[in-house]
XYZ file of C-alpha atoms in Angstrom:
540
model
C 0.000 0.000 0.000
C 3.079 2.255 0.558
C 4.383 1.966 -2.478
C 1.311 2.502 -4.590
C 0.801 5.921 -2.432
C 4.613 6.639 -3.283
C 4.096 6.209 -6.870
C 0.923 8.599 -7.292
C 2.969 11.339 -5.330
C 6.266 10.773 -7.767
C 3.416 11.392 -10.846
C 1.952 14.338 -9.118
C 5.249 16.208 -8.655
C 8.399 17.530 -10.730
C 10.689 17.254 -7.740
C 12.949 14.862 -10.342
C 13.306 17.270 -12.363
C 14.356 20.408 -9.930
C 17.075 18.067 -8.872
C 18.373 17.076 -12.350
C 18.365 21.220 -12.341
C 20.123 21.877 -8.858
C 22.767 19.005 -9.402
C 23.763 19.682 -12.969
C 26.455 22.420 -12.329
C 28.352 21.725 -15.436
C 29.820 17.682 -14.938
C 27.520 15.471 -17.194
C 25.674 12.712 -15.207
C 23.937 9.706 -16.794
C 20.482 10.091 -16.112
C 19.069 6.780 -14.215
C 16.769 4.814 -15.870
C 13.255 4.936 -14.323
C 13.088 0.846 -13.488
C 8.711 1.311 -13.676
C 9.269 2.145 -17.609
C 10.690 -1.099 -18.521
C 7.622 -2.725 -16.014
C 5.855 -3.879 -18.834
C 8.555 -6.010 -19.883
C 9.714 -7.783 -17.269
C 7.585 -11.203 -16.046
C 5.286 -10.740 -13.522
C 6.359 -11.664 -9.694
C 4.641 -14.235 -7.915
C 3.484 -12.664 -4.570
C 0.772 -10.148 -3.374
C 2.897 -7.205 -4.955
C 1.545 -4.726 -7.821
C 2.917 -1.411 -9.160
C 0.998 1.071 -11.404
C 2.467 2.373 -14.704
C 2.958 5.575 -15.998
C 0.905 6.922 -18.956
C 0.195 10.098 -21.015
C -3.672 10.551 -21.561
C -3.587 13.580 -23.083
C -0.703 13.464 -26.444
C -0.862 16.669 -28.315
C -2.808 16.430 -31.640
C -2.593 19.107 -34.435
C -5.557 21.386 -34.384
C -7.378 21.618 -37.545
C -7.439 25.376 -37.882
C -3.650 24.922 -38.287
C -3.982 22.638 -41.416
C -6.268 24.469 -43.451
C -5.871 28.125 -44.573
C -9.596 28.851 -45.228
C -13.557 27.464 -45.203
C -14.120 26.024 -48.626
C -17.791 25.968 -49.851
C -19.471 23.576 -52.193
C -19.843 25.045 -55.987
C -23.008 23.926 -56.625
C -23.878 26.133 -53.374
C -26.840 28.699 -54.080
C -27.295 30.017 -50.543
C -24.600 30.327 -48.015
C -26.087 31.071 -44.410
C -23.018 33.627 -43.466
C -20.971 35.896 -45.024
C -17.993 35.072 -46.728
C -14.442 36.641 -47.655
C -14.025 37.414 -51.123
C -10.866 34.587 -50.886
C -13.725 31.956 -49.659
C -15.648 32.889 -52.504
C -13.636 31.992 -55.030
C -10.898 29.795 -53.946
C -10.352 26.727 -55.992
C -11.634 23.337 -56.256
C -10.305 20.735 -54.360
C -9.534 17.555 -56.377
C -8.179 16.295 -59.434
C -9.024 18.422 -62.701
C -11.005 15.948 -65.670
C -8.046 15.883 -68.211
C -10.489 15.199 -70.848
C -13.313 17.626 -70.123
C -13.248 20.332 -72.844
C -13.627 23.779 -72.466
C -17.068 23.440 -73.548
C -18.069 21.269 -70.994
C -16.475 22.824 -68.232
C -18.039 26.656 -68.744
C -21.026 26.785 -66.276
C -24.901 25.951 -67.696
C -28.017 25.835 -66.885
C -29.485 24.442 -69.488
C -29.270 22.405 -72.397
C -27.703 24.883 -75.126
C -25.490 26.523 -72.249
C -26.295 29.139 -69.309
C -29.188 31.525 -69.754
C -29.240 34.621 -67.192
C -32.301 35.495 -65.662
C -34.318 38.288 -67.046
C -37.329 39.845 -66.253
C -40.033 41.330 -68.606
C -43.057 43.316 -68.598
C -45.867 41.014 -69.915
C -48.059 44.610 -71.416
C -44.773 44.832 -72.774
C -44.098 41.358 -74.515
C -48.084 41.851 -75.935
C -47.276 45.301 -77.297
C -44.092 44.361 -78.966
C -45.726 41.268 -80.511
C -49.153 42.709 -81.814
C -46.739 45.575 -83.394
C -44.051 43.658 -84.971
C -47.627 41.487 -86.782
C -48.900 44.521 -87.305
C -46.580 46.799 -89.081
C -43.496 44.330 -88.998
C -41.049 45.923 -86.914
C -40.786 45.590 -82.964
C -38.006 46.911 -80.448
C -34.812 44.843 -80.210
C -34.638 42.811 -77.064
C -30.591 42.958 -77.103
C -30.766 46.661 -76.904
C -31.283 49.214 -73.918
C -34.634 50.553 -74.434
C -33.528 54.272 -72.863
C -30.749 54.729 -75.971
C -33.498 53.230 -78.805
C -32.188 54.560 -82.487
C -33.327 53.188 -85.597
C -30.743 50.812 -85.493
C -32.595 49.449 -82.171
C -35.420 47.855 -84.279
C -35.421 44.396 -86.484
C -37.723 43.249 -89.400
C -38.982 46.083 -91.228
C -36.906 48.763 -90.538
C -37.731 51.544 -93.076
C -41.263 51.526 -91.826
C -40.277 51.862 -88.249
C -38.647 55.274 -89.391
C -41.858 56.034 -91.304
C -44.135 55.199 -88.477
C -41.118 57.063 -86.115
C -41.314 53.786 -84.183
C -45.156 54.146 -82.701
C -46.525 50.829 -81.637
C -50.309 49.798 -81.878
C -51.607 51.462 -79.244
C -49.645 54.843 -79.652
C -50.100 54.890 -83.387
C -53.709 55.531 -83.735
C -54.606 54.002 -87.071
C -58.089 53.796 -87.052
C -59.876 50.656 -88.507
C -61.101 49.847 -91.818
C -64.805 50.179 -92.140
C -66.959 46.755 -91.690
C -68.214 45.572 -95.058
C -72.002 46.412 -95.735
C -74.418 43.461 -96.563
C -77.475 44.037 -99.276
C -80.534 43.926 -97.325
C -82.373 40.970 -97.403
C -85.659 41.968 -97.590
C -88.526 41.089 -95.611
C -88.550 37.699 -93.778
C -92.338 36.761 -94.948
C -91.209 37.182 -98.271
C -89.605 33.570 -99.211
C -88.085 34.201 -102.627
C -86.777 37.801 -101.653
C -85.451 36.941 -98.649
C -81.573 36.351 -98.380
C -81.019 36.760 -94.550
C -77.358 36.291 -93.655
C -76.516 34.848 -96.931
C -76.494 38.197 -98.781
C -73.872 39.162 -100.722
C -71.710 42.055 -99.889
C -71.747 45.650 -101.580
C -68.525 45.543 -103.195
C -68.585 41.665 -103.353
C -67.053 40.695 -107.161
C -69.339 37.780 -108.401
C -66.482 36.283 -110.425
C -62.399 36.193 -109.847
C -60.342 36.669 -112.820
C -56.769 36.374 -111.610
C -54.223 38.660 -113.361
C -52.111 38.730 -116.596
C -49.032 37.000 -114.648
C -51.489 34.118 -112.669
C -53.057 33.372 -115.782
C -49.738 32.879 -117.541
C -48.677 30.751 -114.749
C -52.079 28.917 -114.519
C -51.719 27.701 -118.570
C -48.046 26.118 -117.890
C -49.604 24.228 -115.208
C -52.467 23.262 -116.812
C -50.308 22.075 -119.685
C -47.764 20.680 -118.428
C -50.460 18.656 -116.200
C -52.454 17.372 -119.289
C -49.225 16.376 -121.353
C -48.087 14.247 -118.193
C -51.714 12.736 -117.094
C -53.425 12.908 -120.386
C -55.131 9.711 -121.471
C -55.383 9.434 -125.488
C -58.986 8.714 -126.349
C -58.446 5.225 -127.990
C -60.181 5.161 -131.091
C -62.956 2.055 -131.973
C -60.980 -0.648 -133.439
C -61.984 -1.189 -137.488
C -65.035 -3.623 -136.996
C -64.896 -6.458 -139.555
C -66.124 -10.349 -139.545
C -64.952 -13.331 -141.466
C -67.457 -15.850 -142.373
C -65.851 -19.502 -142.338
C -68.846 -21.589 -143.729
C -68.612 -21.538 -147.893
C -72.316 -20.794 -148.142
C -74.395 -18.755 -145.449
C -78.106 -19.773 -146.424
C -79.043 -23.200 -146.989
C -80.709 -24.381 -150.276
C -84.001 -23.306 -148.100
C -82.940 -19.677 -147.686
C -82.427 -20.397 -143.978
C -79.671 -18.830 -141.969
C -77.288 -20.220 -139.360
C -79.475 -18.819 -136.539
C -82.349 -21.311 -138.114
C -82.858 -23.321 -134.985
C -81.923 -27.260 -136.422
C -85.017 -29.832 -136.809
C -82.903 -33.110 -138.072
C -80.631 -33.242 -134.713
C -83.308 -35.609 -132.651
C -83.739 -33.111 -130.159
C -86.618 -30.372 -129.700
C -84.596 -27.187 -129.245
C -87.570 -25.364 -129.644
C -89.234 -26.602 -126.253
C -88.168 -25.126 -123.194
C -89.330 -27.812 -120.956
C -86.445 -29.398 -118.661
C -85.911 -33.066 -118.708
C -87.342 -35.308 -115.882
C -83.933 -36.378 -115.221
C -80.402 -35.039 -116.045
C -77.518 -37.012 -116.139
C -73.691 -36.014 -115.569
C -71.615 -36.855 -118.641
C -69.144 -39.753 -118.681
C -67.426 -39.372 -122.120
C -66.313 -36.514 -124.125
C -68.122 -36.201 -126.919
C -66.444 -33.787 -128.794
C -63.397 -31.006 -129.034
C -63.992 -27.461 -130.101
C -60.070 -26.822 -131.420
C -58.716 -23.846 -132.803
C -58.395 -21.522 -130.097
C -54.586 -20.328 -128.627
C -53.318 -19.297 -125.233
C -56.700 -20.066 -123.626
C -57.142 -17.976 -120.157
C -59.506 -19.467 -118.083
C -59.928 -15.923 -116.116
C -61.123 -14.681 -119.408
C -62.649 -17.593 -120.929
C -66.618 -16.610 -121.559
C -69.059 -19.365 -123.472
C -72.289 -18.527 -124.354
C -75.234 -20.881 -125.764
C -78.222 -20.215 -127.085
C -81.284 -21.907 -128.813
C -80.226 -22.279 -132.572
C -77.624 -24.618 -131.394
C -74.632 -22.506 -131.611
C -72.447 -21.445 -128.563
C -70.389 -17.919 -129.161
C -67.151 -18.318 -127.013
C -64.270 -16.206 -126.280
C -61.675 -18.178 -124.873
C -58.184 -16.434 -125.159
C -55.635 -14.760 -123.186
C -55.038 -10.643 -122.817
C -54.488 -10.203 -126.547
C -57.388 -9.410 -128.474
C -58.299 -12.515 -129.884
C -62.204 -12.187 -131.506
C -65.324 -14.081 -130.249
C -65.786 -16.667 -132.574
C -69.657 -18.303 -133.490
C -69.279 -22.254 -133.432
C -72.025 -25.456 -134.419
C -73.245 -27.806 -131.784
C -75.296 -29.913 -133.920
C -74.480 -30.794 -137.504
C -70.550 -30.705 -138.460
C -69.733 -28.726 -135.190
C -68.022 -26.156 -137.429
C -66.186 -22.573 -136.807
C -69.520 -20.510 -138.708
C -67.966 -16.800 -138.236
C -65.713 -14.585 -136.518
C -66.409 -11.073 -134.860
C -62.988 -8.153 -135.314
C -63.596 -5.077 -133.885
C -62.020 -4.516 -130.489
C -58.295 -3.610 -129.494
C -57.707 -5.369 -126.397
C -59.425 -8.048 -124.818
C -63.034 -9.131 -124.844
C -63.965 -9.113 -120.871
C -67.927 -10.694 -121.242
C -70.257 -11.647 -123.959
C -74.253 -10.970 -124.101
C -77.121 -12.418 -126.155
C -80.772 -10.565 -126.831
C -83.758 -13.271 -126.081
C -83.725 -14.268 -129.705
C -80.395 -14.848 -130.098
C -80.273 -11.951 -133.596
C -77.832 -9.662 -131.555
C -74.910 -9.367 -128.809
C -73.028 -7.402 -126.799
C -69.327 -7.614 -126.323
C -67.106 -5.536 -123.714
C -63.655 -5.171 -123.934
C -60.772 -3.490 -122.145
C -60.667 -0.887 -125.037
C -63.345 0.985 -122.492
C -66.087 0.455 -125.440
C -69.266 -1.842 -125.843
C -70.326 -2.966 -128.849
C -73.340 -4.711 -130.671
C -72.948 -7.001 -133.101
C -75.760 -8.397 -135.451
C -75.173 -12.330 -135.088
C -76.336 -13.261 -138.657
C -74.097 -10.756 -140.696
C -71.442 -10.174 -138.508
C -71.688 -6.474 -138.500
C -71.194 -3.659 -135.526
C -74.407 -2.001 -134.690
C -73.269 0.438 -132.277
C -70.763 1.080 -130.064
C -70.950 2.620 -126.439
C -68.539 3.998 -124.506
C -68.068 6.155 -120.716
C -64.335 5.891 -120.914
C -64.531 3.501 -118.185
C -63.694 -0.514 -118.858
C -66.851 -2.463 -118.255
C -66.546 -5.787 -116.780
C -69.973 -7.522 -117.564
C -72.928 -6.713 -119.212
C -76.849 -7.984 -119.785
C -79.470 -7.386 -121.467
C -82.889 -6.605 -119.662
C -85.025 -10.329 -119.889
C -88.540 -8.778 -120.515
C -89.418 -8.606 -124.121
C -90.574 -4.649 -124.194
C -87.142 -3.990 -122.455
C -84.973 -5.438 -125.120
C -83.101 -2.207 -126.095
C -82.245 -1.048 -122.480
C -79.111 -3.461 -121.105
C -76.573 -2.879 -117.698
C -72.780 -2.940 -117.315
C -70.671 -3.227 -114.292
C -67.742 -0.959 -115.192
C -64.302 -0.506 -113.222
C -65.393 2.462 -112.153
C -67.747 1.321 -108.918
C -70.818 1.765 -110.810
C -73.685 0.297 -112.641
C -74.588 1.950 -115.958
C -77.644 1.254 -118.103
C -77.538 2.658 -121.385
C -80.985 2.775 -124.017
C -79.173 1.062 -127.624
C -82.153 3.297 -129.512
C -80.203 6.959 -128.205
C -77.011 5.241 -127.778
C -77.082 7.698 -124.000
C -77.138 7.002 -120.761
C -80.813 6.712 -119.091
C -79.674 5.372 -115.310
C -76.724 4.910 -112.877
C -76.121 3.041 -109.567
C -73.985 4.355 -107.968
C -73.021 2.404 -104.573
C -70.544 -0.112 -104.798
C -67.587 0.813 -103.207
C -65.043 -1.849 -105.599
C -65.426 -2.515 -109.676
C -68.525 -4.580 -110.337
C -68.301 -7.926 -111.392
C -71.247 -9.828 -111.814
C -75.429 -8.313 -112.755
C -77.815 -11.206 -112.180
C -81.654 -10.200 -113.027
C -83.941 -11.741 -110.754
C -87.673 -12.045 -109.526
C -89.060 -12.463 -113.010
C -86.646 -9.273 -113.897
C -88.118 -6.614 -111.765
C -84.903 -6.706 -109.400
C -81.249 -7.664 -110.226
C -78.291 -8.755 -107.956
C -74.499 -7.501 -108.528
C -71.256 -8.367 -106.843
C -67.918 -6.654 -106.687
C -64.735 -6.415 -105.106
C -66.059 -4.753 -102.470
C -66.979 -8.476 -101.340
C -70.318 -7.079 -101.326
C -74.224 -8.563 -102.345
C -76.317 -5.554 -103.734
C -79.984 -6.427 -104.765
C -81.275 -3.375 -106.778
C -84.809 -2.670 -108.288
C -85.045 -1.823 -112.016
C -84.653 1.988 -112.448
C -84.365 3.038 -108.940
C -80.472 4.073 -108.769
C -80.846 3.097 -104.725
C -80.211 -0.741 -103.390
C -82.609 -1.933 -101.040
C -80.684 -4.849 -100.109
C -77.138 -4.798 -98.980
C -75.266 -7.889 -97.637
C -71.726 -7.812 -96.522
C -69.949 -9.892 -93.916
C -67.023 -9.978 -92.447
C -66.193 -13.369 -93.465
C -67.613 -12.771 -97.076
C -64.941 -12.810 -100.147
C -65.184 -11.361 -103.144
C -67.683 -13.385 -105.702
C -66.800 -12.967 -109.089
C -69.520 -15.811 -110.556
C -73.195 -15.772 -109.720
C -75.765 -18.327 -111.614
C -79.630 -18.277 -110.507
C -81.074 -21.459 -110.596
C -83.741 -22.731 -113.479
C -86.891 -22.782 -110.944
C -85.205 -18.818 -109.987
C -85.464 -19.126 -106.133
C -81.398 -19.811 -105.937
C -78.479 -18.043 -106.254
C -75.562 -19.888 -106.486
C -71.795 -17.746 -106.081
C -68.276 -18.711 -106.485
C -66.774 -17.274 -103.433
C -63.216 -16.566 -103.869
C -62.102 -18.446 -100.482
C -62.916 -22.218 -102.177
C -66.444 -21.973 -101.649
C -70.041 -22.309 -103.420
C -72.590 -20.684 -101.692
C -76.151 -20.466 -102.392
C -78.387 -17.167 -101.412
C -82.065 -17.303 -101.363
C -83.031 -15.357 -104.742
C -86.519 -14.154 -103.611
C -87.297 -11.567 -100.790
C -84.891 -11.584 -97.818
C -81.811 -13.083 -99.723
C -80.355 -14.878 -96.817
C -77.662 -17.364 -97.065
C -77.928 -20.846 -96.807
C -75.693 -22.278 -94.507
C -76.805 -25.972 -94.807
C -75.962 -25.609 -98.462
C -72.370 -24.527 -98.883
C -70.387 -26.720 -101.433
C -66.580 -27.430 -100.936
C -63.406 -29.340 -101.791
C -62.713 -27.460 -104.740
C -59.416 -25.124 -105.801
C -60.511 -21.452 -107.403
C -56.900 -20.291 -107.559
C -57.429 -16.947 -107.819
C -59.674 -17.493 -111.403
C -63.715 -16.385 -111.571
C -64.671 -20.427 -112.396
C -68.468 -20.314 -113.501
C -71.033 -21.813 -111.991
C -74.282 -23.350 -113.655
C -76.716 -25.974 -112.600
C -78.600 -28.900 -114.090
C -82.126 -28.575 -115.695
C -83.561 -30.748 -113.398
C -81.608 -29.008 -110.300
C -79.993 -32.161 -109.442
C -76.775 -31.369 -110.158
C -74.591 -28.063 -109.798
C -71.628 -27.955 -111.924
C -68.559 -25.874 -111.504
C -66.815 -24.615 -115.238
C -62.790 -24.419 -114.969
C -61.882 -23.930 -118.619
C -58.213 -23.993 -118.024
C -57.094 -25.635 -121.334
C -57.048 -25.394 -124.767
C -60.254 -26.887 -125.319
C -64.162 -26.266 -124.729
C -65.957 -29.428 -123.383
């Protein structure tokens, strides 16, 4: 206990150190080691002793006002809650410098195109500056003190600024132009005198002439325009016809258009057989005919036992009058269109058809001498055509043209007498039924129209989403079917009397279209439906 009281007082005092002081009087002395530094080295004794060591708590530690010179603040500072020296202000950064930043990117901004100073402005101001520079076309410069304004202080129209001694809207006192006076109207009672607010003005022109220099311009246009777009009116191919038979009337005086009585069939009766039978063997081959189209193939039969085809490709190869009885011969051919015959025609009786082409004209052909009757033409190509079925409408007929509409023309005038106008794709098929007071049309549209003879307004319209286009519509002998060659593989058959609805449980597949309008036609005895692909060289 003695010596832990003896070792607190040593600590306390410097008496050590005023002896070193009093006893060094010039001889050097070795200074004795103090034996409790080395305590913590030496191995502990066994025994009840202990002895305290002597430590420093309190080293001294640089002060940090002594490292730095000043108080740095952040850059991107924008309030600084004292006041600093001007050497705080704008001391520099701290840190490395970006060896790669360019000058560029290093120059303070606020904004995307670089640093834009804050600015105040008057909004009166702004409003007056903008409603004068629209007005008169000058306004104050913005870059330029407004107390030392001169005239080179304005921008746009500069001259008038001097003229107008730089007087905005509101100081220039231009007064405004007069409203426009109206002719009075009359009295409301009065109907035909009265023109209310659609009166024409006093000094109103009724018709524009634009001057020498528009005008000029206006003809080079229109010129230029009509040499670049103009469409050269075709002119009607030379009509001419060949007759192939050596003699044209028989030792009788009878025509080709005599019906046949020596075949062993009644042509004349238009009775259908009790029972129709499909054909098993080819009976005969129509030759003569060259790159045969079947998109453009068109037959056509009629009583006298001939059949008028046009089988060919897009070259303008000429319908051509063949035998079905008798020697099955080539009787006569029909020149007289440019391009391409598109569809084929007969009249009831078989004396006349029509033909349309992709020369844009229709013509009629007498069927006994071969010559063109007339020719009709809206610049338009037509893509079928039919006659009206009643007898007292014989000289009125229909064509579905490329042009989305219907046109009837009267072969007496040679003019147009109707349109219907409401397909929205070229029209494709006319099928007259309802004992020919209605007819039906199809067209790319993939649209049904049924239309009433004369009225230029459908009062049927059928269009699905499913539906494709039909190109190839038959009506049925008994006239109470409609049978169409749907574009997507299909037959289908529409009801051909009042609410044309389709028949679902009647929808004939398994076939391939391939693109091509196939024909459609049924048996006599309505037994069978047959499906015409003339894609060869022949006509079965």
């Amino acid at each position: 206990m003695s010596a832990t009281i003896a070792s607190l007082v040593s600590y306390g005092s410097d008496s050590d150190s005023e002896n070193e002081s009093e006893s060094n009087t010039g001889v050097a002395k070795v200074e004795p080691v103090d034996p409790d530094a080395m305590v913590h080295l030496k191995p502990l004794k066994s025994g009840p002793t202990m002895s305290l060591a002597v430590l420093n708590s309190a080293p001294e530690v640089a002060v940090k006002e002594s490292v730095e010179t000043g108080t740095h603040l952040d850059p991107a500072l924008k309030e600084v809650s004292f006041n600093p020296t001007y050497e705080t202000m704008f001391a520099p950064e701290f840190g490395p410098v970006n060896p790669f930043k360019s000058q560029q990117m290093a120059a303070p901004r606020n904004m995307l195109s670089g640093y834009a100073e804050p600015a105040h402005l008057n909004d009166f101001m702004f409003e007056q500056q903008r409603r004068t520079f629209s007005t008169y076309g000058y306004a104050l410069d913005p870059s330029v003190d407004t107390h030392q304004v001169t005239t080179s202080g304005y921008i746009g129209a500069v001259d008038e600024a001097e003229k107008n001694k730089g007087l905005t809207v509101f100081e220039s006192g231009h007064k405004k132009s007069e409203k426009r006076k109206k002719i009075k109207g009359g009295d409301a009672e009065e109907i035909d005198n009265f023109l209310g607010p659609w009166a024409k003005y006093i000094d109103e022109k009724d018709v524009a002439k634009p001057s020498e220099d528009e005008q000029k311009e206006l003809d080079e246009i229109t010129a230029k325009r009509q040499k670049k777009g103009r469409n050269e009116e075709e002119a009607p191919g030379e009509e001419k016809t060949i007759l192939h038979v050596k003699d044209m009337y028989d030792y009788q005086g009878r025509s080709y258009l005599h019906v046949p009585q020596d075949v062993g069939i009644n042509l004349r009766s238009a009775e259908a057989p009790d029972k129709c039978y499909l054909p098993k063997k080819q009976i005969h081959v129509w030759g003569g005919h060259t790159k045969v189209n079947s998109e453009s193939a068109v037959v056509r039969l009629f009583s006298a036992g001939l059949v008028l085809c046009r089988a060919d490709s897009f070259i303008s190869f000429p319908p051509q009058l063949w035998e079905v009885y008798g020697e099955r011969r080539c009787i006569r051919t029909f020149i007289g269109h440019s391009k391409a015959v598109r569809d084929i025609c007969y009249n009831n009786t078989g004396t006349q058809f029509l033909s349309a082409a992709y020369d844009r004209y229709l013509k009629l052909w007498d069927s006994e001498t071969g010559q063109c009757i007339s020719r009709f033409t809206n610049r338009k190509v037509p893509y079928c055509v039919k006659f009206n079925p009643d007898e007292d409408k014989q000289n009125l007929f229909v064509a579905g043209m490329s042009d989305k509409k219907i046109v009837q023309w009267d072969i007496r005038t040679g003019e147009v007498v109707q349109e219907y106008d409401r397909h929205l794709g070229a029209v494709n098929t006319i099928t007259f039924v309802d004992e020919n007071r209605r007819f039906v049309s199809t067209s790319d549209d993939k649209s049904l129209r049924v239309w009433e003879w004369d009225i230029p307004v459908d009062f049927k319209y059928i269009a699905e989403p499913s539906m494709h286009s039909m190109p190839a519509v038959t009506l049925s002998p008994n006239g109470k079917w409609l049978a169409c060659q749907s574009m997507d593989n299909q037959i289908l058959i529409f009801g051909a009397q009042n609410r044309f609805r389709l028949n679902k449980k009647k929808v004939f597949k398994g076939h391939m279209v391939a693109g091509y309008a196939c024909q459609v036609d049924f048996s006599p005895d309505m037994r069978n439906e047959v499906e015409s692909v003339q894609n060869s060289q022949k006509i079965l």
